[in-house]
Short mmCIF file of C-alpha atoms and ligand atoms in Angstrom, two decimals:
data_model
loop_
_atom_site.label_atom_id
_atom_site.label_comp_id
_atom_site.label_asym_id
_atom_site.label_seq_id
_atom_site.Cartn_x
_atom_site.Cartn_y
_atom_site.Cartn_z
CA UNK A 25 -0.05 0.03 0.25
CA UNK A 26 3.02 2.52 -1.32
CA UNK A 27 0.55 5.53 -1.36
CA UNK A 28 -2.60 4.84 1.41
CA UNK A 29 -1.24 6.44 4.41
CA UNK A 30 -0.96 3.32 6.56
CA UNK A 31 2.48 4.39 7.54
CA UNK A 32 1.79 7.07 9.27
CA UNK A 33 1.03 4.67 12.26
CA UNK A 34 4.10 2.98 10.79
CA UNK A 35 6.34 6.41 12.58
CA UNK A 36 7.61 5.42 15.93
CA UNK A 37 6.99 8.83 17.00
CA UNK A 38 3.15 9.67 15.73
CA UNK A 39 2.62 5.98 17.98
CA UNK A 40 4.48 7.71 20.89
CA UNK A 41 1.98 10.65 20.57
CA UNK A 42 -1.03 8.51 19.65
CA UNK A 43 0.14 6.17 22.55
CA UNK A 44 0.70 9.57 25.43
CA UNK A 45 -2.45 11.43 24.49
CA UNK A 46 -4.51 8.13 25.15
CA UNK A 47 -2.81 8.01 28.39
CA UNK A 48 -4.28 11.11 28.65
CA UNK A 49 -7.51 10.60 28.17
CA UNK A 50 -7.61 7.74 30.31
CA UNK A 51 -6.46 8.67 33.18
CA UNK A 52 -9.41 11.86 33.15
CA UNK A 53 -11.15 9.37 32.91
CA UNK A 54 -10.36 6.68 35.30
CA UNK A 55 -9.84 9.20 37.82
CA UNK A 56 -14.38 10.92 37.41
CA UNK A 57 -15.25 7.27 37.29
CA UNK A 58 -13.62 6.38 40.85
CA UNK A 59 -15.21 10.40 42.49
CA UNK A 60 -18.50 8.97 40.77
CA UNK A 61 -18.61 6.41 41.83
CA UNK A 62 -17.88 6.92 45.20
CA UNK A 63 -19.77 9.92 45.32
CA UNK A 64 -22.71 8.42 42.82
CA UNK A 65 -22.98 6.34 45.90
CA UNK A 66 -23.93 8.56 48.84
CA UNK A 67 -25.64 10.77 46.31
CA UNK A 68 -28.01 7.51 45.25
CA UNK A 69 -28.50 6.82 48.91
CA UNK A 70 -29.14 10.09 49.93
CA UNK A 71 -32.27 9.98 47.06
CA UNK A 72 -33.45 7.41 48.41
CA UNK A 73 -34.02 8.94 51.84
CA UNK A 74 -38.21 9.74 51.75
CA UNK A 75 -37.08 13.79 52.09
CA UNK A 76 -39.31 15.38 49.55
CA UNK A 77 -36.40 18.51 49.64
CA UNK A 78 -34.14 16.82 48.85
CA UNK A 79 -34.83 14.69 46.62
CA UNK A 80 -36.20 17.57 44.24
CA UNK A 81 -33.04 18.64 44.50
CA UNK A 82 -30.72 15.56 44.01
CA UNK A 83 -33.59 15.68 40.87
CA UNK A 84 -32.67 18.88 39.19
CA UNK A 85 -28.81 18.73 39.92
CA UNK A 86 -29.73 15.24 37.90
CA UNK A 87 -31.65 17.18 34.94
CA UNK A 88 -28.61 20.22 34.40
CA UNK A 89 -26.30 16.89 33.97
CA UNK A 90 -29.10 15.11 30.86
CA UNK A 91 -29.89 18.37 29.41
CA UNK A 92 -27.28 19.96 29.51
CA UNK A 93 -24.44 18.72 26.65
CA UNK A 94 -21.03 17.76 28.68
CA UNK A 95 -19.51 19.85 25.87
CA UNK A 96 -21.06 22.93 27.48
CA UNK A 97 -20.02 21.75 30.60
CA UNK A 98 -17.33 21.49 29.89
CA UNK A 99 -16.60 25.16 27.89
CA UNK A 100 -18.85 27.02 30.51
CA UNK A 101 -16.22 26.26 33.26
CA UNK A 102 -13.52 26.47 30.46
CA UNK A 103 -14.21 30.27 29.72
CA UNK A 104 -16.34 31.12 32.89
CA UNK A 105 -13.37 30.93 35.14
CA UNK A 106 -11.25 32.33 33.77
CA UNK A 107 -13.89 35.20 33.43
CA UNK A 108 -15.52 35.08 35.93
CA UNK A 109 -12.63 33.90 38.54
CA UNK A 110 -10.26 34.87 36.59
CA UNK A 111 -8.51 31.29 37.18
CA UNK A 112 -6.89 29.51 34.77
CA UNK A 113 -8.21 26.59 35.73
CA UNK A 114 -5.80 23.60 33.13
CA UNK A 115 -8.25 20.87 30.63
CA UNK A 116 -8.10 18.41 32.13
CA UNK A 117 -9.25 19.33 35.96
CA UNK A 118 -12.12 21.10 34.47
CA UNK A 119 -12.43 17.21 33.12
CA UNK A 120 -11.48 16.15 35.89
CA UNK A 121 -14.01 17.67 36.87
CA UNK A 122 -17.33 17.65 34.61
CA UNK A 123 -17.08 14.12 34.75
CA UNK A 124 -17.17 14.26 37.79
CA UNK A 125 -20.44 16.04 38.46
CA UNK A 126 -22.19 13.60 35.93
CA UNK A 127 -20.53 10.90 35.95
CA UNK A 128 -22.04 11.33 39.82
CA UNK A 129 -25.56 12.61 38.41
CA UNK A 130 -25.78 8.80 36.48
CA UNK A 131 -24.66 6.95 39.02
CA UNK A 132 -26.65 8.28 41.78
CA UNK A 133 -29.34 7.65 39.40
CA UNK A 134 -28.48 4.27 39.16
CA UNK A 135 -28.29 3.92 42.72
CA UNK A 136 -30.95 4.50 44.00
CA UNK A 137 -33.51 2.86 41.11
CA UNK A 138 -31.05 -0.36 41.95
CA UNK A 139 -31.85 0.40 45.97
CA UNK A 140 -36.15 1.39 45.40
CA UNK A 141 -36.29 -1.83 43.12
CA UNK A 142 -35.17 -4.09 46.44
CA UNK A 143 -39.03 -5.04 47.87
CA UNK A 144 -39.73 -3.21 51.33
CA UNK A 145 -40.44 -7.38 52.62
CA UNK A 146 -36.92 -8.22 51.88
CA UNK A 147 -36.46 -5.43 54.58
CA UNK A 148 -39.91 -6.18 57.41
CA UNK A 149 -38.18 -9.44 56.83
CA UNK A 150 -34.88 -9.09 57.84
CA UNK A 151 -35.90 -6.31 60.86
CA UNK A 152 -38.14 -9.02 61.68
CA UNK A 153 -35.08 -11.43 62.06
CA UNK A 154 -34.02 -8.85 64.58
CA UNK A 155 -30.71 -7.33 62.12
CA UNK A 156 -29.94 -4.05 63.14
CA UNK A 157 -30.47 -1.37 60.29
CA UNK A 158 -27.31 -1.74 59.34
CA UNK A 159 -27.21 -5.38 58.71
CA UNK A 160 -29.67 -5.65 56.83
CA UNK A 161 -27.81 -2.69 54.40
CA UNK A 162 -24.79 -5.24 55.27
CA UNK A 163 -25.90 -9.02 54.87
CA UNK A 164 -29.46 -8.03 52.51
CA UNK A 165 -29.80 -5.12 50.79
CA UNK A 166 -26.17 -4.09 49.55
CA UNK A 167 -25.64 -7.58 48.18
CA UNK A 168 -28.94 -7.33 46.21
CA UNK A 169 -28.08 -4.18 44.95
CA UNK A 170 -24.27 -4.81 44.28
CA UNK A 171 -25.74 -7.45 41.56
CA UNK A 172 -28.63 -5.44 39.43
CA UNK A 173 -25.77 -2.48 39.08
CA UNK A 174 -22.90 -4.05 37.91
CA UNK A 175 -24.34 -3.68 34.19
CA UNK A 176 -25.53 -0.91 34.33
CA UNK A 177 -22.85 0.33 36.47
CA UNK A 178 -20.46 -0.66 33.92
CA UNK A 179 -22.08 0.13 31.30
CA UNK A 180 -21.61 4.14 32.52
CA UNK A 181 -17.98 3.64 33.20
CA UNK A 182 -17.60 2.61 29.32
CA UNK A 183 -20.14 5.64 28.52
CA UNK A 184 -17.32 7.44 30.87
CA UNK A 185 -14.70 6.32 28.45
CA UNK A 186 -15.77 7.86 25.81
CA UNK A 187 -17.28 10.16 26.49
CA UNK A 188 -13.61 12.01 27.17
CA UNK A 189 -12.96 11.83 24.31
CA UNK A 190 -14.77 15.39 24.57
CA UNK A 191 -12.08 16.61 26.89
CA UNK A 192 -10.46 17.46 23.49
CA UNK A 193 -11.79 21.11 22.12
CA UNK A 194 -10.69 21.99 25.52
CA UNK A 195 -7.20 22.04 24.90
CA UNK A 196 -6.36 18.32 26.72
CA UNK A 197 -2.99 16.98 25.15
CA UNK A 198 -5.54 13.70 24.55
CA UNK A 199 -5.80 11.32 21.86
CA UNK A 200 -8.23 12.42 19.21
CA UNK A 201 -6.38 16.67 19.47
CA UNK A 202 -2.89 14.50 19.43
CA UNK A 203 -4.58 12.51 16.08
CA UNK A 204 -5.99 15.63 14.30
CA UNK A 205 -2.76 17.08 14.53
CA UNK A 206 -0.60 14.21 12.77
CA UNK A 207 -3.95 13.95 10.39
CA UNK A 208 -3.71 17.82 9.78
CA UNK A 209 0.16 17.68 9.62
CA UNK A 210 0.90 14.76 7.18
CA UNK A 211 -2.18 16.52 4.91
CA UNK A 212 -0.93 17.94 2.27
CA UNK A 213 1.71 14.88 1.59
CA UNK A 214 -0.67 12.33 2.68
CA UNK A 215 -4.70 12.71 2.32
CA UNK A 216 -6.05 8.98 3.85
CA UNK A 217 -4.00 9.62 6.81
CA UNK A 218 -6.95 10.77 8.55
CA UNK A 219 -9.40 7.73 7.80
CA UNK A 220 -6.64 5.51 9.07
CA UNK A 221 -5.49 7.89 12.22
CA UNK A 222 -9.48 8.04 13.11
CA UNK A 223 -9.60 4.35 12.46
CA UNK A 224 -7.10 3.40 14.41
CA UNK A 225 -8.68 5.86 17.82
CA UNK A 226 -12.22 3.93 16.76
CA UNK A 227 -10.44 0.35 17.18
CA UNK A 228 -8.90 1.88 20.91
CA UNK A 229 -11.39 2.63 21.54
CA UNK A 230 -13.45 -0.57 21.00
CA UNK A 231 -10.20 -2.65 22.71
CA UNK A 232 -10.99 -0.82 25.31
CA UNK A 233 -14.22 -0.84 25.78
CA UNK A 234 -15.54 -3.82 24.77
CA UNK A 235 -13.88 -6.84 27.24
CA UNK A 236 -15.76 -3.96 30.00
CA UNK A 237 -18.45 -3.86 28.39
CA UNK A 238 -17.77 -7.80 27.88
CA UNK A 239 -17.34 -8.28 31.11
CA UNK A 240 -20.38 -6.75 32.40
CA UNK A 241 -22.63 -9.16 30.21
CA UNK A 242 -21.49 -12.41 32.43
CA UNK A 243 -21.65 -10.73 35.81
CA UNK A 244 -24.90 -10.43 34.28
CA UNK A 245 -25.41 -14.07 33.63
CA UNK A 246 -23.60 -15.01 37.03
CA UNK A 247 -25.37 -12.90 39.44
CA UNK A 248 -29.53 -13.16 37.81
CA UNK A 249 -31.67 -15.42 39.71
CA UNK B 20 -41.51 -24.80 76.92
CA UNK B 21 -44.14 -26.83 77.97
CA UNK B 22 -43.11 -26.61 81.78
CA UNK B 23 -43.94 -23.54 81.32
CA UNK B 24 -47.36 -23.22 80.92
CA UNK B 25 -49.89 -20.55 81.49
CA UNK B 26 -47.69 -18.06 81.66
CA UNK B 27 -48.89 -14.55 79.85
CA UNK B 28 -46.35 -14.21 77.58
CA UNK B 29 -47.89 -11.80 75.51
CA UNK B 30 -49.95 -8.77 76.69
CA UNK B 31 -51.16 -5.69 73.98
CA UNK B 32 -53.24 -2.88 75.95
CA UNK B 33 -55.17 -0.87 74.90
CA UNK B 34 -52.62 -0.81 71.19
CA UNK B 35 -53.86 2.37 69.02
CA UNK B 36 -52.47 2.75 65.15
CA UNK B 37 -52.95 6.06 62.80
CA UNK B 38 -51.82 5.54 59.20
CA UNK B 39 -52.59 9.90 58.91
CA UNK B 40 -55.52 10.38 61.17
CA UNK B 41 -57.34 7.02 60.80
CA UNK B 42 -57.23 4.44 63.33
CA UNK B 43 -55.90 1.32 61.59
CA UNK B 44 -55.74 -0.27 65.61
CA UNK B 45 -58.20 1.24 67.69
CA UNK B 46 -57.33 0.26 70.97
CA UNK B 47 -56.51 -3.46 71.05
CA UNK B 48 -56.13 -5.34 74.08
CA UNK B 49 -55.02 -9.62 73.71
CA UNK B 50 -52.77 -11.24 75.77
CA UNK B 51 -51.71 -15.50 74.99
CA UNK B 52 -49.59 -17.57 76.26
CA UNK B 53 -47.69 -19.56 76.79
CA UNK B 54 -48.65 -22.80 74.54
CA UNK B 55 -51.34 -21.39 73.81
CA UNK B 56 -52.84 -21.23 69.79
CA UNK B 57 -54.54 -18.48 68.83
CA UNK B 58 -56.22 -17.73 65.75
CA UNK B 59 -56.86 -13.69 63.86
CA UNK B 60 -59.41 -13.91 61.10
CA UNK B 61 -61.13 -10.70 59.89
CA UNK B 62 -62.35 -8.77 56.88
CA UNK B 63 -59.58 -7.95 54.38
CA UNK B 64 -58.34 -4.46 55.69
CA UNK B 65 -59.90 -5.19 59.26
CA UNK B 66 -56.30 -4.34 61.02
CA UNK B 67 -54.38 -7.89 60.62
CA UNK B 68 -51.59 -7.56 59.09
CA UNK B 69 -51.40 -4.22 60.41
CA UNK B 70 -51.26 -5.36 64.69
CA UNK B 71 -48.78 -8.13 63.99
CA UNK B 72 -46.26 -5.82 62.25
CA UNK B 73 -47.11 -3.76 65.47
CA UNK B 74 -46.40 -6.78 67.60
CA UNK B 75 -42.54 -6.74 66.25
CA UNK B 76 -42.40 -2.94 65.61
CA UNK B 77 -41.75 -3.09 62.27
CA UNK B 78 -44.39 -0.75 63.07
CA UNK B 79 -44.07 1.77 65.06
CA UNK B 80 -48.40 1.60 66.82
CA UNK B 81 -48.66 5.62 69.17
CA UNK B 82 -50.77 4.21 71.39
CA UNK B 83 -50.89 1.86 74.17
CA UNK B 84 -48.28 -1.03 75.44
CA UNK B 85 -47.10 -4.50 74.02
CA UNK B 86 -45.36 -6.80 76.62
CA UNK B 87 -43.37 -9.20 76.48
CA UNK B 88 -42.51 -11.35 78.78
CA UNK B 89 -43.84 -9.26 81.23
CA UNK B 90 -41.52 -5.97 79.09
CA UNK B 91 -42.78 -3.91 77.49
CA UNK B 92 -40.97 -3.41 74.00
CA UNK B 93 -39.31 -0.35 73.10
CA UNK B 94 -38.46 0.99 76.43
CA UNK B 95 -34.42 2.15 77.50
CA UNK B 96 -34.41 -2.07 79.22
CA UNK B 97 -35.88 -4.49 75.97
CA UNK B 98 -35.72 -2.90 72.35
CA UNK B 99 -37.13 -3.81 68.91
CA UNK B 100 -34.16 -5.82 68.18
CA UNK B 101 -34.36 -7.93 71.33
CA UNK B 102 -37.57 -7.89 71.32
CA UNK B 103 -37.93 -9.46 67.72
CA UNK B 104 -35.10 -12.41 68.27
CA UNK B 105 -38.02 -13.60 71.30
CA UNK B 106 -40.87 -13.18 68.23
CA UNK B 107 -40.24 -15.19 64.95
CA UNK B 108 -42.12 -14.22 62.15
CA UNK B 109 -43.52 -15.53 58.63
CA UNK B 110 -44.65 -12.94 56.22
CA UNK B 111 -47.43 -13.51 53.38
CA UNK B 112 -44.95 -12.77 50.34
CA UNK B 113 -42.21 -15.06 50.22
CA UNK B 114 -39.20 -13.12 51.57
CA UNK B 115 -36.48 -15.20 51.22
CA UNK B 116 -32.84 -13.49 50.59
CA UNK B 117 -32.53 -14.74 46.96
CA UNK B 118 -29.34 -14.62 46.49
CA UNK B 119 -28.68 -16.83 50.40
CA UNK B 120 -28.65 -20.40 50.15
CA UNK B 121 -31.38 -21.98 52.21
CA UNK B 122 -28.54 -22.53 54.70
CA UNK B 123 -27.10 -19.06 54.89
CA UNK B 124 -31.03 -17.69 54.93
CA UNK B 125 -31.29 -20.20 58.42
CA UNK B 126 -28.06 -19.01 59.79
CA UNK B 127 -28.00 -15.07 59.52
CA UNK B 128 -30.06 -14.81 62.18
CA UNK B 129 -28.12 -16.98 64.88
CA UNK B 130 -25.19 -16.57 63.42
CA UNK B 131 -25.37 -12.60 62.94
CA UNK B 132 -27.21 -10.87 64.84
CA UNK B 133 -27.83 -14.02 68.30
CA UNK B 134 -24.48 -14.44 68.14
CA UNK B 135 -24.55 -18.08 68.01
CA UNK B 136 -21.64 -20.35 67.17
CA UNK B 137 -21.77 -21.92 64.31
CA UNK B 138 -21.78 -24.99 64.41
CA UNK B 139 -24.66 -25.75 66.93
CA UNK B 140 -26.90 -23.03 64.59
CA UNK B 141 -26.12 -25.90 61.72
CA UNK B 142 -26.24 -28.96 63.65
CA UNK B 143 -30.28 -27.16 64.96
CA UNK B 144 -31.22 -26.20 61.56
CA UNK B 145 -30.31 -29.57 59.67
CA UNK B 146 -33.20 -31.16 62.58
CA UNK B 147 -34.92 -28.62 61.47
CA UNK B 148 -35.07 -29.52 57.89
CA UNK B 149 -35.17 -32.71 58.64
CA UNK B 150 -38.57 -32.84 60.27
CA UNK B 151 -40.01 -29.42 57.02
CA UNK B 152 -38.88 -32.37 54.99
CA UNK B 153 -36.48 -30.35 53.56
CA UNK B 154 -33.61 -31.76 54.37
CA UNK B 155 -31.75 -32.26 51.49
CA UNK B 156 -32.21 -29.00 49.99
CA UNK B 157 -29.80 -26.94 52.20
CA UNK B 158 -27.45 -25.61 49.67
CA UNK B 159 -30.33 -24.88 47.57
CA UNK B 160 -31.91 -21.41 46.21
CA UNK B 161 -34.24 -19.80 46.90
CA UNK B 162 -35.69 -19.66 43.05
CA UNK B 163 -35.24 -23.11 43.14
CA UNK B 164 -37.19 -23.80 45.44
CA UNK B 165 -42.01 -24.02 45.05
CA UNK B 166 -43.95 -21.70 47.14
CA UNK B 167 -44.82 -23.59 49.54
CA UNK B 168 -41.12 -25.62 50.18
CA UNK B 169 -40.09 -21.09 50.65
CA UNK B 170 -43.23 -20.68 53.21
CA UNK B 171 -41.84 -23.55 55.32
CA UNK B 172 -37.81 -22.79 55.21
CA UNK B 173 -38.79 -18.96 55.99
CA UNK B 174 -40.98 -20.63 58.94
CA UNK B 175 -36.94 -23.02 60.07
CA UNK B 176 -35.30 -19.58 59.41
CA UNK B 177 -38.02 -18.10 61.91
CA UNK B 178 -38.19 -21.78 64.39
CA UNK B 179 -34.02 -20.92 64.95
CA UNK B 180 -34.13 -18.42 66.56
CA UNK B 181 -35.62 -20.17 69.40
CA UNK B 182 -38.27 -17.77 69.50
CA UNK B 183 -40.85 -17.50 72.25
CA UNK B 184 -43.93 -17.09 70.22
CA UNK B 185 -44.42 -16.93 65.67
CA UNK B 186 -46.71 -14.94 64.01
CA UNK B 187 -47.42 -15.90 60.54
CA UNK B 188 -49.71 -13.76 58.99
CA UNK B 189 -52.09 -15.68 55.84
CA UNK B 190 -48.44 -17.56 54.92
CA UNK B 191 -51.28 -19.33 52.79
CA UNK B 192 -52.61 -17.65 50.80
CA UNK B 193 -50.57 -16.46 47.91
CA UNK B 194 -50.17 -20.00 47.72
CA UNK B 195 -51.08 -22.94 45.10
CA UNK B 196 -54.10 -24.92 46.12
CA UNK B 197 -52.10 -28.08 46.02
CA UNK B 198 -49.24 -26.49 48.49
CA UNK B 199 -51.33 -24.78 51.29
CA UNK B 200 -51.62 -28.24 52.96
CA UNK B 201 -48.27 -29.36 53.44
CA UNK B 202 -46.75 -25.48 55.16
CA UNK B 203 -50.77 -26.08 57.94
CA UNK B 204 -48.95 -29.42 58.38
CA UNK B 205 -45.85 -27.93 59.60
CA UNK B 206 -48.21 -25.22 61.42
CA UNK B 207 -50.62 -27.72 62.81
CA UNK B 208 -46.56 -29.53 64.27
CA UNK B 209 -45.52 -26.78 65.45
CA UNK B 210 -49.23 -26.17 67.62
CA UNK B 211 -49.05 -30.15 68.53
CA UNK B 212 -45.51 -29.87 70.33
CA UNK B 213 -46.88 -26.32 72.20
CA UNK B 214 -45.39 -23.49 70.53
CA UNK B 215 -46.84 -20.07 71.15
CA UNK B 216 -48.97 -18.81 67.82
CA UNK B 217 -50.65 -15.97 66.45
CA UNK B 218 -52.14 -16.76 63.31
CA UNK B 219 -53.81 -15.32 60.52
CA UNK B 220 -55.68 -16.72 57.99
CA UNK B 221 -58.32 -17.04 55.96
CA UNK B 222 -58.32 -21.28 56.26
CA UNK B 223 -61.05 -21.73 58.07
CA UNK B 224 -60.87 -25.89 58.53
CA UNK B 225 -57.42 -24.99 59.62
CA UNK B 226 -58.50 -22.66 62.31
CA UNK B 227 -60.64 -24.86 63.50
CA UNK B 228 -58.10 -28.03 63.77
CA UNK B 229 -55.59 -25.59 65.50
CA UNK B 230 -56.99 -22.55 67.27
CA UNK B 231 -57.55 -22.50 70.91
CA UNK B 232 -58.98 -19.62 70.35
CA UNK B 233 -60.44 -17.18 67.53
CA UNK B 234 -60.20 -13.60 67.74
CA UNK B 235 -62.45 -11.74 65.08
CA UNK B 236 -61.08 -8.11 63.96
CA UNK B 237 -63.39 -5.82 61.72
CA UNK B 238 -62.39 -2.83 61.24
CA UNK B 239 -59.65 -1.96 64.25
CA UNK B 240 -61.03 -3.66 66.92
CA UNK B 241 -61.60 -7.15 68.82
CA UNK B 242 -65.21 -7.50 67.78
CA UNK B 243 -64.93 -10.88 69.03
CA UNK B 244 -63.21 -13.33 70.62
CA UNK B 245 -63.94 -17.42 72.33
CA UNK B 246 -62.72 -20.72 71.89
CA UNK B 247 -62.10 -22.12 68.69
CA UNK B 248 -65.21 -24.51 68.74
CA UNK B 249 -67.88 -21.77 70.05
CA UNK B 250 -66.93 -19.34 67.78
CA UNK B 251 -67.59 -21.32 64.93
CA UNK B 252 -71.26 -22.80 65.89
CA UNK B 253 -72.18 -20.13 67.31
CA UNK B 254 -70.48 -17.11 66.55
CA UNK B 255 -72.16 -14.25 69.78
CA UNK B 256 -71.95 -10.88 67.04
CA UNK B 257 -73.88 -10.53 64.33
CA UNK B 258 -70.49 -9.30 62.14
CA UNK B 259 -69.17 -12.43 62.68
CA UNK B 260 -72.20 -14.44 61.64
CA UNK B 261 -71.98 -12.74 58.42
CA UNK B 262 -68.15 -13.29 57.72
CA UNK B 263 -68.31 -16.88 57.83
CA UNK B 264 -71.54 -16.74 56.19
CA UNK B 265 -68.85 -15.82 52.64
CA UNK B 266 -67.37 -18.83 53.15
CA UNK B 267 -69.63 -21.33 52.77
CA UNK B 268 -71.81 -22.20 49.70
CA UNK B 269 -75.98 -22.58 50.73
N1 LIG C 303 -48.66 1.71 54.55
C1 LIG C 303 -49.89 1.90 55.22
N2 LIG C 303 -50.61 3.66 54.70
C2 LIG C 303 -51.53 3.40 55.00
N3 LIG C 303 -52.62 3.35 55.00
C3 LIG C 303 -52.31 1.85 55.11
C4 LIG C 303 -50.66 1.02 55.60
N4 LIG C 303 -50.95 -0.52 55.28
C5 LIG C 303 -52.42 0.07 55.48
N5 LIG C 303 -52.39 0.69 55.78
C6 LIG C 303 -54.37 0.52 55.27
O1 LIG C 303 -54.61 0.08 56.86
C7 LIG C 303 -55.67 -1.50 57.40
C8 LIG C 303 -55.06 -2.74 58.01
O2 LIG C 303 -54.84 -2.96 56.96
P1 LIG C 303 -54.14 -4.60 57.56
O3 LIG C 303 -53.35 -4.23 58.68
O4 LIG C 303 -53.68 -4.37 56.29
O5 LIG C 303 -55.57 -5.25 56.66
P2 LIG C 303 -55.80 -7.31 56.79
O6 LIG C 303 -53.73 -7.19 57.01
O7 LIG C 303 -56.58 -7.06 57.67
O8 LIG C 303 -56.09 -7.38 55.43
C9 LIG C 303 -56.32 -0.29 56.03
O9 LIG C 303 -57.41 -0.02 56.12
C10 LIG C 303 -54.98 -0.44 55.08
O10 LIG C 303 -55.38 -0.13 54.13
MG1 LIG C 304 -52.98 -8.73 56.18
#
């Protein structure tokens, strides 16, 4: 394939830059996922409390992230922080904050839905045995919630990994942007380069997300009863 | 058990329970002696389930008192957690924990709540399983069991806490007809052995066979209370007569 453009991938330098960009993306994704899962559990449990005010507040927060595109949130915080607070948050910080806020909202909703899907008679029969509130959670509610939560939580994580590619727009050195630089640099010499670069990026994301979603399917099967 | 037959084990006085201003239990007085089998009957919605749930604190009451073995439940020196270990309860809905095997369902309370030795409880659990004819099911998950088997396991789970009294809330009401008998037989067996029981049921023949006393509830109060023979032969109140008539075709 003399002129197909495939050879842009063969350049050690280009591959190294892609790899670095990919690591940047993954780092943001992983940090955000960890923060989201931890905070999301608390946020979700908060939503299951029967307090109208807390529920409405949580609901507004969740919908704010569902309705307004992530991209807009990223722009808002990235440029907003500069204009309003005169602080220059770097792209990585902005991304981690926004992705964590979004992830927390989504994770919280998953936790809420799962916990309230556990029938009340499970609570009652556990309490009737003399279990304390904490023991009911530990032995009855959490184990059942975990089994039900795994598929949707893992689905959320893959979505978060994929969506991090968005952070290109706030100037983080990450995979899509690096890819774009390489494409633009090679544009003159090699019109097919963009095909290979994007193809490669697609392939890498597939490699990351496919096993996670396969794993989730397996858990789902193993834990269904 | 039988050595102490006759002393009052459960005493309910002036019990009132409201759901948004509406009195669902409107002054219940009831005392159950050790070894006694009392059967509560009455039309749907009259407060039978609520009464049982108040007895072990799953629902809070607003007025009156509940004493178990002479001590008022919910007081500082007798918590609901402590009381529930003396009061076994089996519900209408199948309430086994679906993520645990039969034996783990049974061991949870004795081991985690009562802090008893696992090996000792396992021996007792196996003996009880044997008695209800389900010894070979100890490693199964609830999904592998029929409704009747699940209810028998739920009874064993409650028994394994060594309760002073057992509460049953329409435990056969969601069962297929051919499974009702196996569960009722287990309860009859318990009654013969002298277990103290407070049973809510719609199975009138079973009530006749098992009850020392019938408690007829209507509209949140005990409308009539008498021994089983008298109640079914010549109920004293018009309400009870009408209720009984709904069970027979003439
Ligand atoms: N959680 C609840 N909130 C409001 N009302 C309730 C609740 N639970 C039961 N009730 C009402 O209390 C009454 C007694 O209910 P219940 O004890 O379940 O009756 P039974 O078991 O005799 O059929 C019914 O009128 C029912 O509608
Ligand atoms: Mg009921």
